[in-house]
Amino acid sequence: MIAPVDQLRSKLATIETSFCNKDFEEVADIFDQWRDTAMAGIQAFANRGQRFGASNPITDNSPASSIRERPAKRQKDNASKLCKQRDAGYCHFTGMPNSEATHIFPIAAAKSLDYILSLLELFWGSDTAARFSALIRHQNITESGQNLLSLNRQLHWWFDNARMALKPLRKIGDNSIEVQLHRLKQGNLRPSSLIPDNQPLYGLLPSGVAENSYCWGGISAHRNSGLQLETGQTFRLRAENPRDVPDFDLLQLSWDLLRVVAICGAAEEQSIEEDDDDDDDYSYDDYGNYNYEDDGNEVNMRMWDEDDYAQLRQW
């Protein structure tokens, strides 16, 4: 379960009351409102601030913050340098060098923050929405190493496109946290999908989920030892300075929203318009095949080296 059960029960109670009163028009209106709010919030997160068919968001009375604007390149570069210094340029999970600084919560998504907060308030409750609103608006967190992970290009693309998520497990002292790696399979739905009344639930879920499988997907990536990464593996993220440790609450928000994005296929409907984030010029298909489209060969060689090394170790 992603959203809190108690919150979902309260929403169902609202529906049941209207249904028992035979106010079917109100029931339909409630479902329409929920659908529009959910779609707008999910797509605002998945598409880094771009939204489609959005309903009116909640009114957020929090003080205005510059996080709504695209952060200056110097700020982004400084945060990226601090991230690479913290992790010595190595990927948290593969242990390979030449990692990339990856945002836990995409900065560009803050352009449509109100729509994301509307989603959180609807399904997670107003207290949760208020807590995450304050967190996301805290520029010293979102534009610092607390909002950055060190990932290789493959995992970076998977994370940005809801093919992978990290479940925060616990804080360990002041200098580290423990996370669990999960590969996310894509659902059979898209935000624009129309679901027939007689459609069975198992036909809508990602393959394996309906059968209570132990994971959502395999991971075709390897560690520097040559061993393959697996869903469910745990890792510790450390920093010498407690202020540089990836933020536990941001990871929790990412964990919840990325699973929703994967289930409803929102990442598949991303707009091809200009992207404010610096995650351009490369792509992977669903099987992890590298489709870099730049004239530089350094990154291509880096990925081949990693893949060949893993195969040699297995051999």
CSV table of C-alpha atoms in Angstrom, one decimal:
chain,number,residue,atom,x,y,z
A,1,MET,CA,0.0,0.0,0.0
A,2,ILE,CA,1.4,3.4,-1.0
A,3,ALA,CA,-1.1,5.9,0.5
A,4,PRO,CA,-2.0,5.6,4.2
A,5,VAL,CA,-4.8,3.1,4.8
A,6,ASP,CA,-6.7,5.4,7.2
A,7,GLN,CA,-6.7,8.2,4.7
A,8,LEU,CA,-8.1,5.9,2.0
A,9,ARG,CA,-10.7,4.6,4.4
A,10,SER,CA,-11.9,8.2,5.1
A,11,LYS,CA,-12.2,8.8,1.3
A,12,LEU,CA,-14.2,5.6,0.8
A,13,ALA,CA,-16.5,6.6,3.7
A,14,THR,CA,-17.3,9.8,1.8
A,15,ILE,CA,-18.2,7.8,-1.2
A,16,GLU,CA,-20.3,5.3,0.7
A,17,THR,CA,-22.3,8.1,2.4
A,18,SER,CA,-23.2,9.6,-1.0
A,19,PHE,CA,-23.9,6.2,-2.5
A,20,CYS,CA,-26.2,5.2,0.4
A,21,ASN,CA,-28.1,8.5,-0.1
A,22,LYS,CA,-28.4,7.5,-3.8
A,23,ASP,CA,-26.7,10.7,-4.8
A,24,PHE,CA,-24.9,9.1,-7.7
A,25,GLU,CA,-24.2,12.4,-9.4
A,26,GLU,CA,-22.2,13.5,-6.4
A,27,VAL,CA,-20.3,10.1,-6.4
A,28,ALA,CA,-19.4,10.7,-10.1
A,29,ASP,CA,-18.3,14.2,-9.3
A,30,ILE,CA,-16.1,13.0,-6.4
A,31,PHE,CA,-14.4,10.4,-8.6
A,32,ASP,CA,-13.9,13.0,-11.4
A,33,GLN,CA,-12.2,15.4,-8.9
A,34,TRP,CA,-10.0,12.7,-7.5
A,35,ARG,CA,-9.0,11.5,-11.0
A,36,ASP,CA,-8.1,15.1,-12.1
A,37,THR,CA,-6.2,15.9,-9.0
A,38,ALA,CA,-4.3,12.6,-9.1
A,39,MET,CA,-3.4,12.9,-12.8
A,40,ALA,CA,-2.3,16.5,-12.5
A,41,GLY,CA,-0.1,15.7,-9.4
A,42,ILE,CA,1.5,12.6,-10.8
A,43,GLN,CA,2.3,14.1,-14.2
A,44,ALA,CA,3.7,17.2,-12.6
A,45,PHE,CA,6.1,15.0,-10.7
A,46,ALA,CA,6.9,12.6,-13.5
A,47,ASN,CA,7.3,15.3,-16.2
A,48,ARG,CA,9.3,17.7,-14.0
A,49,GLY,CA,6.7,20.4,-13.7
A,50,GLN,CA,4.8,19.9,-17.0
A,51,ARG,CA,1.2,19.0,-16.4
A,52,PHE,CA,-1.8,18.1,-18.5
A,53,GLY,CA,-5.5,18.5,-17.9
A,54,ALA,CA,-4.9,19.8,-14.4
A,55,SER,CA,-7.7,20.7,-12.1
A,56,ASN,CA,-7.4,23.7,-9.7
A,57,PRO,CA,-4.7,22.9,-7.1
A,58,ILE,CA,-4.9,23.5,-3.4
A,59,THR,CA,-4.2,27.0,-2.3
A,60,ASP,CA,-0.8,27.0,-0.6
A,61,ASN,CA,-0.2,29.9,1.8
A,62,SER,CA,3.4,29.1,2.4
A,63,PRO,CA,5.9,31.9,1.9
A,64,ALA,CA,7.0,32.3,-1.7
A,65,SER,CA,10.3,30.6,-2.4
A,66,SER,CA,12.9,30.9,-5.1
A,67,ILE,CA,12.7,27.2,-5.6
A,68,ARG,CA,9.8,27.9,-7.9
A,69,GLU,CA,12.2,29.4,-10.3
A,70,ARG,CA,14.9,27.5,-12.1
A,71,PRO,CA,17.9,27.4,-9.8
A,72,ALA,CA,21.0,29.3,-11.1
A,73,LYS,CA,23.5,27.2,-12.9
A,74,ARG,CA,26.1,28.1,-10.4
A,75,GLN,CA,23.9,26.8,-7.5
A,76,LYS,CA,23.4,23.5,-9.4
A,77,ASP,CA,27.1,23.2,-10.2
A,78,ASN,CA,28.0,23.8,-6.6
A,79,ALA,CA,25.6,21.2,-5.3
A,80,SER,CA,26.8,18.7,-8.0
A,81,LYS,CA,30.4,19.3,-7.0
A,82,LEU,CA,29.6,18.8,-3.3
A,83,CYS,CA,27.8,15.6,-4.2
A,84,LYS,CA,30.7,14.2,-6.1
A,85,GLN,CA,33.1,15.2,-3.3
A,86,ARG,CA,30.9,13.5,-0.8
A,87,ASP,CA,30.9,10.2,-2.7
A,88,ALA,CA,34.3,10.5,-4.3
A,89,GLY,CA,32.7,10.3,-7.8
A,90,TYR,CA,31.5,6.7,-7.2
A,91,CYS,CA,28.0,5.4,-7.8
A,92,HIS,CA,26.3,4.4,-4.5
A,93,PHE,CA,25.0,1.1,-5.9
A,94,THR,CA,27.4,-0.1,-8.6
A,95,GLY,CA,30.5,1.2,-7.0
A,96,MET,CA,31.6,2.4,-10.5
A,97,PRO,CA,33.4,5.7,-11.0
A,98,ASN,CA,32.2,8.8,-13.0
A,99,SER,CA,28.9,8.9,-11.3
A,100,GLU,CA,26.3,11.7,-12.0
A,101,ALA,CA,24.6,13.9,-9.4
A,102,THR,CA,20.9,12.8,-9.5
A,103,HIS,CA,18.1,14.8,-7.8
A,104,ILE,CA,15.9,12.9,-5.4
A,105,PHE,CA,13.1,15.4,-5.8
A,106,PRO,CA,13.4,17.0,-9.3
A,107,ILE,CA,13.9,20.7,-8.9
A,108,ALA,CA,11.9,21.5,-12.0
A,109,ALA,CA,8.9,19.7,-10.6
A,110,ALA,CA,8.6,22.6,-8.0
A,111,LYS,CA,7.2,24.7,-10.9
A,112,SER,CA,4.0,22.8,-10.4
A,113,LEU,CA,4.4,22.1,-6.7
A,114,ASP,CA,0.8,23.0,-5.9
A,115,TYR,CA,-0.5,20.2,-8.0
A,116,ILE,CA,1.8,17.7,-6.3
A,117,LEU,CA,0.7,19.0,-2.9
A,118,SER,CA,-3.0,18.6,-4.0
A,119,LEU,CA,-2.2,14.9,-4.7
A,120,LEU,CA,-0.5,14.5,-1.3
A,121,GLU,CA,-3.3,16.2,0.6
A,122,LEU,CA,-6.0,14.1,-1.2
A,123,PHE,CA,-4.4,10.7,-0.6
A,124,TRP,CA,-1.8,11.2,2.2
A,125,GLY,CA,-3.6,13.9,4.3
A,126,SER,CA,-3.1,17.6,4.9
A,127,ASP,CA,-0.5,17.1,7.6
A,128,THR,CA,1.7,15.2,5.2
A,129,ALA,CA,1.2,17.7,2.4
A,130,ALA,CA,2.1,20.6,4.8
A,131,ARG,CA,5.3,18.7,6.0
A,132,PHE,CA,6.5,18.0,2.4
A,133,SER,CA,5.6,21.5,1.3
A,134,ALA,CA,7.9,23.0,3.9
A,135,LEU,CA,10.6,20.5,3.0
A,136,ILE,CA,10.5,21.1,-0.7
A,137,ARG,CA,10.5,24.8,-0.3
A,138,HIS,CA,13.6,24.7,1.9
A,139,GLN,CA,16.2,25.8,-0.6
A,140,ASN,CA,19.1,24.9,1.6
A,141,ILE,CA,17.9,21.2,1.4
A,142,THR,CA,16.6,20.9,-2.2
A,143,GLU,CA,19.6,22.6,-3.7
A,144,SER,CA,22.2,20.8,-1.6
A,145,GLY,CA,23.7,17.4,-1.3
A,146,GLN,CA,20.7,16.3,0.8
A,147,ASN,CA,18.7,16.2,-2.5
A,148,LEU,CA,21.3,14.5,-4.5
A,149,LEU,CA,22.4,10.9,-5.1
A,150,SER,CA,25.5,9.6,-7.0
A,151,LEU,CA,24.3,7.2,-9.7
A,152,ASN,CA,25.8,5.9,-12.9
A,153,ARG,CA,24.1,7.0,-16.2
A,154,GLN,CA,22.0,3.8,-16.4
A,155,LEU,CA,20.6,4.0,-12.9
A,156,HIS,CA,20.3,7.8,-13.3
A,157,TRP,CA,17.9,7.3,-16.2
A,158,TRP,CA,16.0,4.6,-14.5
A,159,PHE,CA,15.5,6.7,-11.4
A,160,ASP,CA,14.4,9.8,-13.4
A,161,ASN,CA,11.9,7.6,-15.4
A,162,ALA,CA,10.4,5.6,-12.6
A,163,ARG,CA,12.1,2.3,-13.5
A,164,MET,CA,13.8,2.3,-10.1
A,165,ALA,CA,13.1,3.5,-6.6
A,166,LEU,CA,14.8,3.6,-3.3
A,167,LYS,CA,12.9,2.7,-0.1
A,168,PRO,CA,14.4,4.5,2.9
A,169,LEU,CA,14.6,2.1,5.8
A,170,ARG,CA,16.2,3.8,8.7
A,171,LYS,CA,18.7,6.5,9.9
A,172,ILE,CA,21.9,5.2,11.3
A,173,GLY,CA,23.4,7.8,13.6
A,174,ASP,CA,23.8,11.2,12.2
A,175,ASN,CA,26.0,10.4,9.2
A,176,SER,CA,24.2,7.6,7.3
A,177,ILE,CA,20.9,6.1,6.2
A,178,GLU,CA,20.0,2.7,5.0
A,179,VAL,CA,18.0,2.3,1.7
A,180,GLN,CA,16.6,-0.6,-0.2
A,181,LEU,CA,16.9,-0.8,-4.0
A,182,HIS,CA,13.8,-1.7,-6.1
A,183,ARG,CA,13.5,-2.0,-9.8
A,184,LEU,CA,10.0,-0.9,-10.9
A,185,LYS,CA,8.1,-2.6,-13.7
A,186,GLN,CA,5.7,-0.5,-15.7
A,187,GLY,CA,2.0,-0.9,-15.4
A,188,ASN,CA,-0.3,-1.6,-18.3
A,189,LEU,CA,-2.1,1.7,-17.7
A,190,ARG,CA,-1.5,5.2,-18.9
A,191,PRO,CA,-2.9,8.4,-17.4
A,192,SER,CA,-5.2,8.8,-20.4
A,193,SER,CA,-6.4,5.2,-20.4
A,194,LEU,CA,-10.1,4.5,-20.2
A,195,ILE,CA,-10.8,1.4,-18.0
A,196,PRO,CA,-13.9,-0.7,-18.9
A,197,ASP,CA,-16.2,-1.6,-16.0
A,198,ASN,CA,-15.6,-5.3,-16.5
A,199,GLN,CA,-11.8,-5.0,-16.6
A,200,PRO,CA,-10.2,-7.4,-14.0
A,201,LEU,CA,-7.7,-5.8,-11.6
A,202,TYR,CA,-4.9,-8.3,-12.4
A,203,GLY,CA,-4.9,-7.2,-16.0
A,204,LEU,CA,-4.0,-3.6,-15.0
A,205,LEU,CA,-1.1,-4.4,-12.6
A,206,PRO,CA,2.5,-4.7,-13.7
A,207,SER,CA,3.4,-8.3,-14.5
A,208,GLY,CA,4.2,-10.2,-11.3
A,209,VAL,CA,2.5,-7.9,-8.9
A,210,ALA,CA,-0.9,-9.6,-9.1
A,211,GLU,CA,0.8,-13.0,-8.4
A,212,ASN,CA,2.4,-11.6,-5.2
A,213,SER,CA,5.9,-12.0,-6.6
A,214,TYR,CA,8.7,-10.9,-4.3
A,215,CYS,CA,9.8,-8.0,-6.5
A,216,TRP,CA,8.6,-5.7,-9.2
A,217,GLY,CA,11.4,-6.5,-11.7
A,218,GLY,CA,15.0,-7.7,-12.3
A,219,ILE,CA,17.9,-5.3,-12.5
A,220,SER,CA,20.2,-5.6,-15.5
A,221,ALA,CA,23.0,-3.7,-13.9
A,222,HIS,CA,26.1,-4.9,-12.1
A,223,ARG,CA,28.4,-3.8,-9.3
A,224,ASN,CA,32.1,-3.3,-9.7
A,225,SER,CA,32.6,-6.8,-8.3
A,226,GLY,CA,30.7,-8.2,-11.3
A,227,LEU,CA,27.7,-9.3,-9.2
A,228,GLN,CA,24.3,-8.3,-10.5
A,229,LEU,CA,22.2,-5.8,-8.6
A,230,GLU,CA,19.0,-7.3,-7.2
A,231,THR,CA,15.8,-5.8,-6.1
A,232,GLY,CA,15.7,-5.8,-2.3
A,233,GLN,CA,19.4,-5.2,-1.7
A,234,THR,CA,20.1,-2.7,1.0
A,235,PHE,CA,22.8,0.0,1.0
A,236,ARG,CA,24.1,2.6,3.4
A,237,LEU,CA,24.5,6.2,2.2
A,238,ARG,CA,27.1,8.0,4.2
A,239,ALA,CA,28.6,11.5,4.5
A,240,GLU,CA,31.2,12.9,6.9
A,241,ASN,CA,29.0,16.0,7.4
A,242,PRO,CA,25.5,15.1,8.7
A,243,ARG,CA,24.2,18.0,6.6
A,244,ASP,CA,25.3,16.3,3.4
A,245,VAL,CA,23.5,13.0,4.0
A,246,PRO,CA,20.6,12.4,1.5
A,247,ASP,CA,17.4,13.5,3.2
A,248,PHE,CA,15.3,10.7,4.6
A,249,ASP,CA,12.0,12.5,4.0
A,250,LEU,CA,12.8,13.4,0.4
A,251,LEU,CA,13.6,9.8,-0.2
A,252,GLN,CA,10.3,8.8,1.4
A,253,LEU,CA,8.4,11.2,-0.9
A,254,SER,CA,10.3,9.9,-3.9
A,255,TRP,CA,9.6,6.3,-2.9
A,256,ASP,CA,5.9,6.9,-2.7
A,257,LEU,CA,5.5,9.0,-5.9
A,258,LEU,CA,7.8,6.9,-8.1
A,259,ARG,CA,5.7,3.8,-7.4
A,260,VAL,CA,2.6,5.6,-8.3
A,261,VAL,CA,4.2,6.9,-11.5
A,262,ALA,CA,5.3,3.3,-12.4
A,263,ILE,CA,1.8,1.8,-11.8
A,264,CYS,CA,-0.1,4.4,-13.9
A,265,GLY,CA,2.6,4.7,-16.6
A,266,ALA,CA,2.9,8.5,-16.2
A,267,ALA,CA,6.6,8.4,-17.2
A,268,GLU,CA,5.6,7.0,-20.6
A,269,GLU,CA,3.6,10.1,-21.4
A,270,GLN,CA,6.3,12.7,-20.8
A,271,SER,CA,6.3,15.7,-23.0
A,272,ILE,CA,9.1,16.1,-25.5
A,273,GLU,CA,9.1,19.9,-24.8
A,274,GLU,CA,12.1,21.6,-23.2
A,275,ASP,CA,13.3,19.9,-20.0
A,276,ASP,CA,14.6,22.2,-17.3
A,277,ASP,CA,16.7,19.5,-15.6
A,278,ASP,CA,20.2,18.6,-16.8
A,279,ASP,CA,19.3,15.0,-17.7
A,280,ASP,CA,19.3,15.4,-21.5
A,281,ASP,CA,21.0,13.8,-24.4
A,282,TYR,CA,20.8,10.2,-23.3
A,283,SER,CA,18.3,7.5,-22.9
A,284,TYR,CA,17.8,3.8,-22.1
A,285,ASP,CA,15.2,1.5,-23.3
A,286,ASP,CA,13.2,-0.8,-20.9
A,287,TYR,CA,15.9,-3.4,-21.1
A,288,GLY,CA,18.7,-1.0,-20.1
A,289,ASN,CA,20.2,-0.7,-23.6
A,290,TYR,CA,22.2,2.5,-23.9
A,291,ASN,CA,21.1,5.1,-26.5
A,292,TYR,CA,23.5,8.0,-25.9
A,293,GLU,CA,23.2,10.5,-28.7
A,294,ASP,CA,26.2,12.8,-28.2
A,295,ASP,CA,29.4,13.1,-30.2
A,296,GLY,CA,31.5,12.4,-27.2
A,297,ASN,CA,32.8,8.8,-26.8
A,298,GLU,CA,34.0,9.0,-23.2
A,299,VAL,CA,30.6,8.0,-21.7
A,300,ASN,CA,30.0,5.3,-24.3
A,301,MET,CA,33.4,3.8,-23.5
A,302,ARG,CA,32.7,4.1,-19.7
A,303,MET,CA,29.5,2.1,-20.0
A,304,TRP,CA,31.1,-0.6,-22.2
A,305,ASP,CA,33.9,-0.9,-19.7
A,306,GLU,CA,31.5,-1.4,-16.9
A,307,ASP,CA,29.4,-4.0,-18.8
A,308,ASP,CA,32.5,-5.9,-20.1
A,309,TYR,CA,34.0,-5.9,-16.6
A,310,ALA,CA,30.8,-7.4,-15.2
A,311,GLN,CA,30.7,-10.1,-17.9
A,312,LEU,CA,34.3,-11.0,-17.3
A,313,ARG,CA,33.8,-11.3,-13.6
A,314,GLN,CA,30.8,-13.7,-14.2
A,315,TRP,CA,32.8,-15.7,-16.7
